[in-house]
XYZ file of C-alpha atoms in Angstrom:
706
model
C -42.215 37.735 -22.520
C -44.396 39.659 -20.011
C -43.072 42.970 -18.711
C -40.695 42.668 -15.756
C -41.943 43.985 -12.424
C -40.046 46.931 -10.983
C -39.680 45.172 -7.658
C -39.919 41.708 -6.157
C -42.543 40.441 -3.746
C -41.237 39.023 -0.431
C -41.461 35.371 -1.458
C -40.182 32.536 0.739
C -36.775 31.471 2.096
C -37.326 27.898 0.925
C -36.616 26.017 -1.158
C -33.238 27.438 -2.054
C -32.681 28.256 -5.708
C -35.195 29.370 -8.336
C -38.571 27.624 -8.017
C -41.401 28.054 -10.518
C -44.928 27.581 -9.128
C -46.905 28.134 -12.346
C -47.542 31.812 -11.639
C -44.055 33.109 -11.012
C -40.626 32.246 -9.674
C -39.354 32.334 -6.105
C -35.638 33.104 -5.668
C -33.820 32.146 -2.462
C -30.094 32.438 -1.786
C -28.102 31.707 1.365
C -25.435 34.153 2.564
C -24.582 34.593 6.219
C -22.439 37.693 5.736
C -23.923 39.557 2.748
C -25.483 42.988 3.219
C -27.577 43.038 0.032
C -28.372 40.660 -2.842
C -29.494 41.763 -6.290
C -31.221 39.503 -8.804
C -30.070 40.253 -12.352
C -32.436 39.258 -15.171
C -31.116 38.703 -18.695
C -32.481 38.160 -22.171
C -32.772 34.582 -23.461
C -29.256 34.669 -24.911
C -27.800 35.875 -21.609
C -26.117 38.862 -23.253
C -28.222 41.818 -22.112
C -29.095 42.590 -18.514
C -32.759 43.595 -18.501
C -33.318 44.348 -14.833
C -31.549 44.409 -11.477
C -33.870 43.862 -8.515
C -32.935 43.612 -4.842
C -34.139 40.544 -2.992
C -36.437 42.302 -0.506
C -36.321 39.920 2.466
C -33.763 37.957 4.445
C -34.914 35.185 6.766
C -32.488 33.022 8.716
C -29.605 34.188 6.517
C -31.519 33.394 3.312
C -32.244 36.304 0.969
C -35.457 35.799 -0.980
C -37.953 37.372 -3.329
C -40.761 36.422 -5.726
C -41.047 37.540 -9.366
C -44.660 37.334 -10.618
C -45.251 36.122 -14.178
C -41.704 34.776 -14.512
C -41.504 31.330 -16.034
C -39.094 28.545 -17.022
C -36.468 29.789 -19.432
C -35.795 32.995 -17.488
C -32.046 33.688 -17.447
C -30.582 35.183 -14.283
C -27.588 35.720 -12.011
C -26.774 37.487 -8.730
C -24.722 40.396 -7.494
C -23.929 40.285 -3.799
C -22.898 43.263 -1.666
C -20.847 43.001 1.472
C -17.371 43.635 2.855
C -14.328 42.968 0.712
C -11.854 42.081 3.429
C -9.919 38.941 2.394
C -7.844 39.072 5.568
C -11.143 38.434 7.431
C -12.356 35.810 4.960
C -14.840 38.071 3.100
C -14.599 38.554 -0.672
C -17.839 40.263 -1.704
C -17.711 42.227 -4.945
C -21.014 43.298 -6.573
C -19.186 43.999 -9.833
C -18.966 40.254 -10.332
C -22.020 38.437 -11.644
C -22.430 35.224 -9.632
C -23.916 31.912 -10.603
C -26.691 30.626 -8.347
C -25.212 27.578 -6.547
C -28.626 25.929 -7.068
C -28.716 26.678 -10.819
C -30.207 23.685 -12.624
C -29.308 24.679 -16.165
C -26.758 27.052 -17.655
C -26.889 29.572 -20.483
C -23.580 30.272 -22.170
C -20.036 29.283 -21.288
C -17.286 30.845 -19.239
C -14.964 33.162 -21.193
C -11.670 33.740 -19.451
C -10.875 37.380 -18.716
C -9.260 39.230 -15.827
C -12.683 40.726 -15.082
C -13.684 37.392 -13.521
C -11.390 38.016 -10.553
C -12.565 39.879 -7.478
C -9.183 41.551 -7.127
C -7.166 43.516 -9.656
C -5.251 40.863 -11.585
C -1.538 41.611 -11.772
C -2.001 44.397 -9.232
C 0.577 45.174 -6.581
C -1.741 44.128 -3.726
C -2.515 40.669 -5.132
C -5.859 39.362 -3.827
C -6.130 42.220 -1.331
C -6.885 44.596 -4.186
C -10.423 45.265 -5.468
C -11.525 45.038 -9.097
C -14.432 47.159 -10.343
C -14.862 45.650 -13.798
C -18.205 43.985 -14.588
C -17.805 40.252 -15.229
C -21.308 39.572 -16.606
C -20.272 39.321 -20.252
C -17.803 36.533 -19.442
C -20.078 34.555 -17.121
C -22.512 31.724 -17.818
C -25.945 32.406 -16.354
C -28.587 30.285 -14.663
C -31.854 29.288 -16.321
C -35.134 28.736 -14.456
C -36.295 25.170 -15.188
C -39.406 23.045 -15.033
C -38.525 19.514 -13.952
C -41.792 17.813 -14.915
C -41.242 14.576 -16.867
C -43.370 11.546 -17.672
C -41.428 8.584 -16.325
C -44.118 6.131 -17.414
C -43.472 2.660 -16.046
C -39.818 3.337 -15.168
C -38.551 1.203 -12.311
C -35.058 1.368 -10.827
C -33.287 -1.936 -11.514
C -32.221 -2.252 -7.852
C -29.529 -4.746 -8.800
C -28.246 -6.474 -5.645
C -24.703 -5.497 -4.786
C -23.400 -9.044 -5.133
C -24.672 -9.137 -8.729
C -23.364 -5.683 -9.655
C -20.758 -5.227 -12.393
C -19.742 -1.582 -12.930
C -18.525 0.001 -16.170
C -16.640 3.239 -15.492
C -16.553 5.557 -18.486
C -16.582 9.137 -19.704
C -19.858 10.239 -21.277
C -18.182 12.132 -24.114
C -15.357 9.674 -24.687
C -17.739 6.722 -24.757
C -19.463 7.698 -27.986
C -17.626 10.594 -29.648
C -16.018 8.210 -32.166
C -19.168 6.174 -32.899
C -19.665 6.833 -36.608
C -22.956 4.914 -36.514
C -24.512 7.700 -34.426
C -25.735 11.101 -35.571
C -22.813 13.580 -35.334
C -24.733 15.959 -33.059
C -25.512 13.155 -30.611
C -21.998 11.785 -30.244
C -20.517 12.459 -26.834
C -23.877 13.315 -25.230
C -26.652 11.740 -23.195
C -28.539 11.180 -26.444
C -25.821 8.737 -27.484
C -25.970 7.026 -24.102
C -29.667 6.407 -24.773
C -28.968 4.811 -28.159
C -29.918 1.107 -28.297
C -26.555 0.209 -29.855
C -24.614 1.663 -26.939
C -26.903 -0.015 -24.417
C -26.665 -3.326 -26.261
C -22.876 -3.247 -25.938
C -23.171 -2.891 -22.177
C -25.717 -5.691 -21.998
C -23.550 -8.066 -24.008
C -20.688 -7.476 -21.605
C -22.886 -8.271 -18.616
C -22.690 -4.746 -17.199
C -25.317 -3.870 -14.571
C -24.250 -0.293 -13.751
C -22.589 2.463 -15.749
C -20.518 4.898 -13.698
C -20.058 8.236 -15.466
C -17.171 10.590 -14.815
C -18.437 14.024 -13.697
C -21.438 15.321 -15.637
C -21.974 18.367 -13.419
C -21.138 21.603 -15.256
C -17.414 22.292 -14.983
C -14.849 24.899 -15.965
C -12.177 24.687 -18.623
C -9.329 25.719 -16.323
C -7.470 28.803 -17.483
C -4.029 27.213 -17.250
C -5.177 24.438 -19.587
C -6.830 26.813 -22.062
C -3.626 28.838 -22.231
C -1.730 25.642 -23.121
C -4.247 24.689 -25.799
C -5.591 21.806 -23.691
C -8.992 21.006 -22.190
C -10.331 19.767 -18.898
C -11.560 16.385 -20.129
C -12.379 14.505 -16.938
C -14.456 17.346 -15.463
C -13.181 17.448 -11.859
C -13.503 21.252 -11.693
C -17.134 21.771 -10.729
C -18.967 24.992 -11.581
C -22.431 23.794 -10.553
C -23.616 20.950 -8.354
C -27.101 20.919 -9.904
C -26.670 21.815 -13.583
C -25.318 19.298 -16.106
C -22.410 20.136 -18.381
C -24.066 21.888 -21.372
C -21.828 20.103 -23.911
C -23.327 16.792 -22.838
C -26.824 17.741 -24.051
C -27.284 17.451 -27.818
C -30.617 19.272 -27.704
C -29.959 21.501 -24.706
C -32.927 19.915 -22.925
C -32.557 18.349 -19.479
C -35.006 15.638 -20.463
C -32.268 14.152 -22.630
C -30.693 12.873 -19.407
C -33.989 11.466 -18.184
C -34.628 9.637 -21.455
C -31.179 8.044 -21.293
C -31.661 6.894 -17.715
C -35.144 5.577 -18.438
C -33.813 3.494 -21.347
C -30.897 2.192 -19.313
C -33.286 1.237 -16.530
C -35.450 -0.623 -19.034
C -32.342 -2.597 -19.987
C -31.634 -3.427 -16.332
C -28.665 -1.049 -16.100
C -28.206 1.367 -13.216
C -26.618 4.821 -13.515
C -23.979 5.991 -11.017
C -22.584 9.523 -11.140
C -19.049 10.456 -10.150
C -19.581 13.639 -8.123
C -17.146 16.270 -6.852
C -18.239 17.974 -3.623
C -14.819 18.269 -2.012
C -13.704 21.389 -3.923
C -14.924 23.809 -6.591
C -13.522 25.388 -9.743
C -12.712 28.660 -7.943
C -9.251 27.367 -6.907
C -7.228 29.091 -4.179
C -7.417 32.708 -2.999
C -5.947 33.838 -6.325
C -8.720 32.155 -8.286
C -11.767 33.713 -9.982
C -14.994 34.851 -8.322
C -17.723 32.881 -10.088
C -20.185 31.754 -7.415
C -19.518 30.569 -3.856
C -16.541 32.868 -3.244
C -18.603 35.958 -3.981
C -21.742 34.670 -2.266
C -20.177 33.982 1.136
C -16.558 32.924 1.033
C -16.284 32.525 4.814
C -19.152 30.029 4.898
C -18.608 27.954 1.764
C -14.863 27.331 2.085
C -12.616 25.949 4.816
C -10.018 28.576 5.722
C -6.873 28.290 7.792
C -7.434 28.906 11.522
C -6.285 32.420 12.298
C -5.596 33.079 8.587
C -9.003 33.283 6.882
C -7.430 34.831 3.795
C -5.934 31.421 3.001
C -7.750 28.178 2.238
C -7.273 24.750 3.682
C -6.353 22.621 0.680
C -6.845 18.911 1.325
C -7.850 18.262 -2.278
C -4.848 19.505 -4.239
C -7.161 21.843 -6.125
C -6.689 25.013 -4.090
C -9.745 24.914 -1.856
C -11.885 22.643 0.285
C -15.668 22.899 0.536
C -16.703 23.542 4.146
C -19.093 20.676 4.818
C -18.985 21.474 8.529
C -21.285 24.418 7.814
C -24.945 23.291 7.940
C -26.013 25.347 4.907
C -23.113 24.044 2.834
C -23.916 20.493 3.867
C -27.539 21.212 2.958
C -26.457 22.314 -0.514
C -24.620 19.045 -1.080
C -27.526 16.979 0.229
C -30.012 18.961 -1.873
C -27.857 18.381 -4.937
C -27.699 14.634 -4.337
C -31.438 14.389 -3.730
C -32.117 16.428 -6.873
C -30.168 14.005 -9.060
C -31.670 11.024 -7.242
C -35.276 12.187 -7.595
C -35.468 14.418 -10.658
C -33.196 12.203 -12.770
C -33.549 8.921 -10.871
C -29.861 8.107 -10.785
C -29.092 4.961 -8.839
C -25.940 5.896 -6.991
C -22.967 8.183 -6.557
C -19.197 7.810 -6.502
C -17.691 10.510 -4.266
C -14.419 11.979 -5.469
C -11.930 12.318 -2.576
C -14.460 10.920 -0.136
C -12.077 11.345 2.786
C -12.422 15.120 2.429
C -16.183 14.837 2.770
C -15.729 13.031 6.072
C -13.347 15.542 7.614
C -14.191 17.401 10.788
C -11.976 19.787 12.766
C -9.843 16.921 14.095
C -9.522 15.032 10.809
C -11.385 12.207 9.117
C -14.392 10.928 11.048
C -16.643 8.083 9.839
C -19.310 9.709 12.008
C -18.943 13.114 10.352
C -21.925 15.282 9.568
C -21.822 14.293 5.909
C -21.759 10.556 6.557
C -24.446 10.816 9.231
C -26.660 12.878 6.940
C -26.262 10.365 4.109
C -26.904 7.313 6.267
C -30.159 8.642 7.726
C -31.538 10.111 4.503
C -34.577 8.061 3.408
C -33.788 8.597 -0.296
C -30.011 8.634 -0.529
C -29.268 5.846 1.954
C -31.003 3.370 -0.367
C -28.716 4.134 -3.315
C -25.323 2.713 -4.223
C -22.814 4.942 -2.431
C -19.141 4.648 -3.354
C -16.250 6.620 -1.875
C -12.771 7.309 -3.138
C -11.214 6.765 0.304
C -8.304 9.190 0.202
C -7.244 12.813 -0.187
C -3.914 14.636 0.165
C -4.518 16.015 3.668
C -3.092 14.647 6.947
C -4.311 11.095 7.546
C -5.878 11.173 4.111
C -5.665 7.452 3.310
C -8.797 5.908 4.823
C -9.354 2.677 2.893
C -11.640 0.410 4.902
C -12.546 3.100 7.428
C -15.764 4.417 5.926
C -19.079 3.774 7.679
C -21.596 1.053 6.818
C -23.640 1.863 3.732
C -20.612 2.980 1.731
C -18.412 0.941 -0.552
C -14.885 2.090 -1.370
C -12.513 2.083 -4.313
C -9.976 -0.555 -3.326
C -6.576 0.495 -4.653
C -5.024 -2.395 -2.728
C -6.897 -4.725 -5.065
C -5.624 -2.790 -8.086
C -2.004 -2.852 -6.997
C -1.885 -6.403 -5.659
C -3.455 -7.928 -8.768
C -1.046 -6.003 -10.985
C 1.951 -7.026 -8.898
C 0.984 -10.694 -8.753
C 0.568 -11.058 -12.501
C 3.741 -9.031 -13.086
C 5.587 -11.663 -11.070
C 6.577 -9.722 -7.951
C 7.824 -11.678 -4.949
C 5.712 -12.320 -1.858
C 2.330 -11.324 -3.294
C 0.510 -14.663 -2.940
C -1.036 -13.815 0.483
C -2.202 -10.476 -0.893
C -3.766 -12.177 -3.906
C -5.669 -14.465 -1.540
C -6.935 -11.488 0.458
C -8.179 -9.722 -2.670
C -9.898 -12.821 -4.043
C -11.794 -13.200 -0.773
C -13.132 -9.643 -0.730
C -10.353 -7.926 1.273
C -11.987 -8.993 4.514
C -9.046 -7.721 6.569
C -10.027 -4.211 5.423
C -13.814 -4.310 5.258
C -15.132 -7.125 7.447
C -16.161 -4.923 10.375
C -19.328 -3.193 11.513
C -21.296 -5.879 9.634
C -20.137 -4.626 6.258
C -20.395 -6.956 3.276
C -17.911 -7.925 0.532
C -19.523 -5.412 -1.815
C -17.856 -2.702 0.287
C -14.757 -3.389 -1.801
C -14.937 -1.917 -5.309
C -12.432 -4.088 -7.130
C -10.677 -2.788 -10.228
C -7.503 -3.369 -12.185
C -7.675 -0.056 -14.047
C -9.675 3.162 -13.710
C -9.768 6.522 -15.464
C -6.851 7.708 -13.318
C -3.854 5.627 -14.393
C -2.912 3.167 -17.111
C -5.533 1.342 -19.122
C -5.477 -2.457 -18.979
C -3.705 -2.548 -22.344
C -1.056 -0.074 -21.239
C -0.393 -2.043 -18.053
C 0.978 -4.771 -20.301
C 2.721 -2.516 -22.844
C 4.536 0.176 -20.854
C 6.856 0.143 -17.863
C 7.036 3.952 -17.797
C 4.444 6.724 -18.132
C 4.403 8.949 -21.208
C 2.532 12.121 -20.285
C 4.416 14.706 -22.320
C 1.207 15.675 -24.152
C -0.042 17.115 -20.837
C 2.555 19.867 -20.983
C 4.001 19.142 -17.535
C 7.307 17.592 -18.662
C 6.084 14.130 -17.665
C 6.094 15.083 -13.976
C 2.383 14.412 -13.475
C 0.661 11.066 -12.972
C 1.604 8.063 -10.845
C 5.269 7.183 -10.861
C 4.723 3.514 -9.944
C 2.101 1.661 -11.949
C 3.166 -1.943 -11.244
C 3.166 -2.522 -14.990
C 5.368 -4.539 -17.351
C 5.870 -4.363 -21.108
C 6.679 -8.079 -21.527
C 9.582 -7.567 -23.896
C 9.181 -4.263 -25.712
C 8.223 -0.783 -24.584
C 5.018 0.433 -26.207
C 3.481 -0.840 -29.402
C 5.083 -3.777 -31.169
C 4.424 -6.264 -33.947
C 6.224 -9.109 -32.201
C 3.666 -11.932 -32.148
C 5.087 -13.605 -29.051
C 5.015 -10.383 -27.032
C 1.489 -9.592 -28.201
C 0.320 -13.072 -27.219
C 1.869 -12.748 -23.766
C 0.285 -9.343 -23.217
C -3.128 -10.682 -24.223
C -2.664 -13.632 -21.850
C -1.896 -11.313 -18.914
C -4.878 -9.074 -19.690
C -7.222 -12.042 -19.670
C -5.720 -13.330 -16.429
C -6.273 -9.984 -14.721
C -9.866 -9.710 -15.981
C -10.599 -13.253 -14.847
C -9.117 -12.500 -11.416
C -11.316 -9.404 -11.210
C -14.518 -11.300 -11.970
C -13.631 -14.279 -9.773
C -13.010 -12.098 -6.712
C -15.569 -11.395 -4.032
C -16.509 -7.751 -3.905
C -17.865 -5.485 -6.645
C -15.986 -5.617 -9.959
C -15.475 -2.428 -11.962
C -14.279 -2.366 -15.570
C -12.727 0.712 -17.145
C -14.551 1.576 -20.358
C -12.613 0.343 -23.368
C -10.565 -2.203 -21.449
C -12.890 -4.862 -22.777
C -11.329 -4.428 -26.215
C -7.826 -3.219 -25.404
C -8.054 0.572 -25.518
C -4.707 2.351 -25.199
C -3.743 5.844 -24.049
C -0.252 5.355 -25.512
C 1.261 5.215 -22.052
C -0.434 8.354 -20.695
C -1.498 7.586 -17.126
C -3.043 10.997 -16.373
C -5.158 11.896 -19.392
C -7.247 14.458 -17.512
C -6.579 17.112 -20.155
C -6.689 14.947 -23.281
C -10.060 15.488 -24.942
C -8.940 13.658 -28.073
C -8.056 10.237 -29.461
C -5.797 9.537 -26.475
C -8.864 9.298 -24.224
C -11.776 8.470 -26.503
C -12.975 4.903 -26.996
C -12.098 3.561 -30.437
C -15.042 1.750 -32.015
C -13.256 0.968 -35.280
C -11.833 -2.355 -36.409
C -8.278 -1.103 -35.854
C -5.695 -2.834 -33.631
C -7.090 -1.278 -30.459
C -10.697 -0.844 -31.518
C -13.807 -2.739 -30.560
C -14.142 -4.231 -34.024
C -10.652 -5.666 -34.387
C -10.157 -9.394 -33.958
C -8.237 -8.999 -30.704
C -10.782 -6.541 -29.344
C -13.699 -8.809 -30.187
C -11.976 -11.790 -28.585
C -11.229 -9.908 -25.359
C -14.802 -8.574 -25.167
C -16.157 -12.090 -25.614
C -13.867 -13.351 -22.869
C -14.995 -10.664 -20.434
C -18.653 -11.315 -21.258
C -18.179 -15.023 -20.702
C -16.473 -14.470 -17.347
C -19.198 -12.032 -16.283
C -21.880 -14.555 -17.240
C -20.174 -17.189 -15.097
C -20.066 -14.761 -12.193
C -23.827 -14.240 -12.534
C -24.489 -17.949 -12.764
C -22.346 -19.156 -9.872
C -22.933 -17.881 -6.306
C -19.504 -18.986 -5.133
C -17.947 -16.298 -7.354
C -20.012 -13.445 -5.875
C -20.748 -14.196 -2.244
C -22.936 -11.700 -0.393
C -21.166 -12.505 2.880
C -17.578 -12.930 3.998
C -16.325 -16.497 4.163
C -14.026 -17.637 6.944
C -13.900 -21.383 6.553
C -16.166 -21.888 9.547
C -19.218 -23.323 7.771
C -19.444 -26.517 5.717
C -21.911 -26.629 2.819
C -20.721 -30.208 2.218
C -19.151 -32.710 4.629
C -15.437 -31.955 4.792
C -15.721 -28.970 2.454
C -15.593 -25.543 4.107
C -17.065 -22.467 2.513
C -13.521 -21.316 1.675
C -10.152 -23.064 1.648
C -6.721 -22.538 0.089
C -4.459 -25.182 -1.440
C -1.120 -25.425 -3.200
C -0.540 -27.083 -6.562
C -0.097 -30.467 -4.853
C -3.661 -30.301 -3.575
C -2.514 -29.758 0.018
C -3.893 -27.117 2.339
C -1.707 -24.041 2.447
C 0.614 -23.961 5.453
C 2.121 -20.896 7.171
C 5.438 -21.791 5.567
C 3.820 -21.825 2.126
C 2.124 -18.503 2.701
C 5.459 -16.984 3.710
C 7.332 -18.313 0.678
C 8.242 -15.193 -1.365
C 8.616 -17.328 -4.494
C 5.107 -18.783 -4.226
C 3.147 -17.923 -7.359
C 0.622 -20.751 -7.598
C -2.598 -20.964 -5.642
C -5.861 -22.890 -5.531
C -8.991 -21.304 -4.095
C -11.956 -23.550 -3.295
C -15.293 -21.982 -2.365
C -18.558 -23.714 -1.551
C -22.123 -22.529 -1.056
C -25.512 -24.063 -0.407
C -27.818 -23.557 -3.401
C -31.254 -24.778 -4.391
C -31.165 -28.530 -4.664
C -27.731 -29.033 -3.224
C -24.354 -27.319 -3.051
C -22.088 -25.571 -5.508
C -18.320 -25.759 -5.304
C -15.863 -23.778 -7.422
C -12.146 -24.224 -7.845
C -9.939 -21.387 -9.094
C -6.495 -22.608 -10.177
C -3.961 -19.785 -10.498
C -0.531 -20.137 -12.095
C 1.484 -16.929 -11.887
C 4.754 -18.581 -12.908
C 6.437 -18.500 -16.306
C 6.062 -22.283 -16.780
C 3.124 -24.629 -17.241
C 2.350 -26.419 -13.993
C 0.459 -29.600 -13.105
C -2.076 -29.062 -10.309
C -3.402 -31.932 -8.220
C -7.039 -31.206 -7.441
C -7.766 -31.160 -3.704
C -9.785 -33.986 -2.221
C -12.503 -34.993 -2.286
C -12.864 -35.345 -6.033
C -16.118 -33.852 -7.274
C -17.925 -33.914 -10.626
C -15.872 -30.967 -11.897
C -16.507 -29.108 -15.101
C -13.940 -26.766 -16.604
C -15.882 -23.601 -17.455
C -13.193 -20.991 -18.227
C -9.482 -20.910 -18.963
C -7.736 -17.561 -19.436
C -4.967 -19.261 -21.449
C -7.498 -20.801 -23.870
C -10.365 -18.310 -23.940
C -12.253 -20.103 -26.709
C -12.071 -23.529 -25.044
C -15.475 -25.153 -24.629
C -16.718 -26.300 -21.256
C -15.748 -29.884 -20.525
C -15.994 -32.552 -17.880
C -12.813 -33.000 -15.876
C -11.790 -36.635 -16.159
C -8.644 -36.742 -14.027
C -7.446 -35.670 -10.600
C -4.821 -33.391 -12.117
C -5.005 -30.341 -14.399
C -2.106 -28.728 -16.227
C -2.400 -24.947 -15.989
C -0.539 -22.853 -18.546
C 1.880 -20.171 -17.461
C 0.443 -16.794 -16.426
C -3.120 -18.021 -16.443
C -6.069 -19.108 -14.339
C -8.659 -21.846 -14.798
C -12.089 -22.147 -13.228
C -13.760 -25.444 -12.352
C -17.301 -25.747 -11.002
C -19.167 -28.690 -9.497
C -22.763 -29.158 -8.388
C -23.503 -31.742 -5.724
C -27.215 -32.638 -5.410
C -28.695 -32.734 -1.947
C -29.405 -36.448 -2.110
C -25.736 -37.121 -2.892
C -24.716 -35.000 0.057
C -27.065 -36.941 2.299
């Protein structure tokens, strides 16, 4: 290592972060209220501070300096001087080593100690006190990186939205139990790059993998003290650096290799990202980065009470995206992952928070406007979780064009219909047709609705059919956490059972829900492991369960991928996904309103009862109605395609008269008989088993139509 200069050159105020130019490193850090910023240089292990150099210049509220001869691998942090006046919103404390908010790689992990707090922990003045202990020994540090990588012939798959099938999973949980992988690679990006993992996704028909947060995050102190871990990762420590545990080699290129291999297999990568809050919690939380850099700029504080934070996230703080430099940080982070790692999209945790302005949620907020005009980001798949806990926080269907949204109405209505609730038939129809009443505005398309039956937050598909109550005692919160209403049913016994009849009924319901998911317009999303019946033993909030409760089981056990039931369910999902790919009527790119006629007398969409008659207002309003026929038609090359989805949500087998006109129907999938071969339909009536759905498809050549 060359000797360290005794002072920094002026450098440049842009780009923000640490930038290597081949001859040295430029450091640039935003702070509107700081009085002085010191760059602290450490040895490679991050244990010994080698030098402390003041950034010599400040331009437009950006402190900057240039270190000649510095190179990638240099470990560093900051100390920031300024007023410590929490009652005015300022919490500067140069005794606290701070992580660069633009850090692209981390050295070391956070070690909880009272020295991490800007105030004297347990002191009589609470957060108004001032702590003089040095926090450097307990802090992770930033590493200067070189982002050069040979992408070769990599091409983004650019899968059209109407052909997209998303697989939501946790990077660590996906592969930690794969005993066919090298132990060091399990639970990392190296495992994600393994051909066996990719082959599983391909066999299912997955086109995009959506990863729970991979940004570096904190193991929250309250969890550590209870012997638990932050598993999901919604406690962000860095918006640019990946979680170190997810790199088997410690090299950032491990991520790039995984994405390149997934791209080669036609699979896109979507990251679940958390920009609504940080790991620093409320005013009693630690000083790790943003709080000590410029608390008044980075966080939203209560009007007239800047000591306190606005908390619309339930996590103690809210990132102040109304500030242009804070918004820039978020946009720079997104562009970094989109360009340096070539990710294909983002899912925004608590997206409503990101769209908040002073008067509440605004689809024309600075964040949404910045995203929609960005020439890089606007082309990606952008997904919002359309709610937060603040006033007016539920904003499903109200996001701007260019964004799709997690549709919890789909989740709940599908669960309630197959559970047998009264009066759900109209809601089922709305979900099957892409939830047009929510999203068909401002020229949005059906893909705006991200359809799912289960996600990481809540019951798994298996547990929806095995538990009527949540069982979260392992979380240490006396079962008070997690959703209280899951619209689930155990079908005869609570939890695990060996009763063959109950097991058969549960499997039937799971298949029916998966078939409904893949037959609905919109974008289907599968929770990882649901394809083979993964259970969390009734835990519907496994955020702190970094263990067998959360991990995917790849064994041949009763809930593993290799068991007979797991294999059968995976095959069924793959078959349904293949049919969705093959048949345009199952994945329309536009909303259908029954106003166009691909065939004489056959509208693009129509609804019938089990007698083959068009649904009437009286039928729609019948609370006991649990049967439905959906006919959809589309013009295709050489003619027209028509599909017929026959749904029987009752507890008895029912005969369905097929609606006129009779077409050359083929039965292609039956959730009650998943192994049944395709067959020609010979009669005008089909008997549909209880709690099941059947799909018929017909092709009418153009000359026949004429």
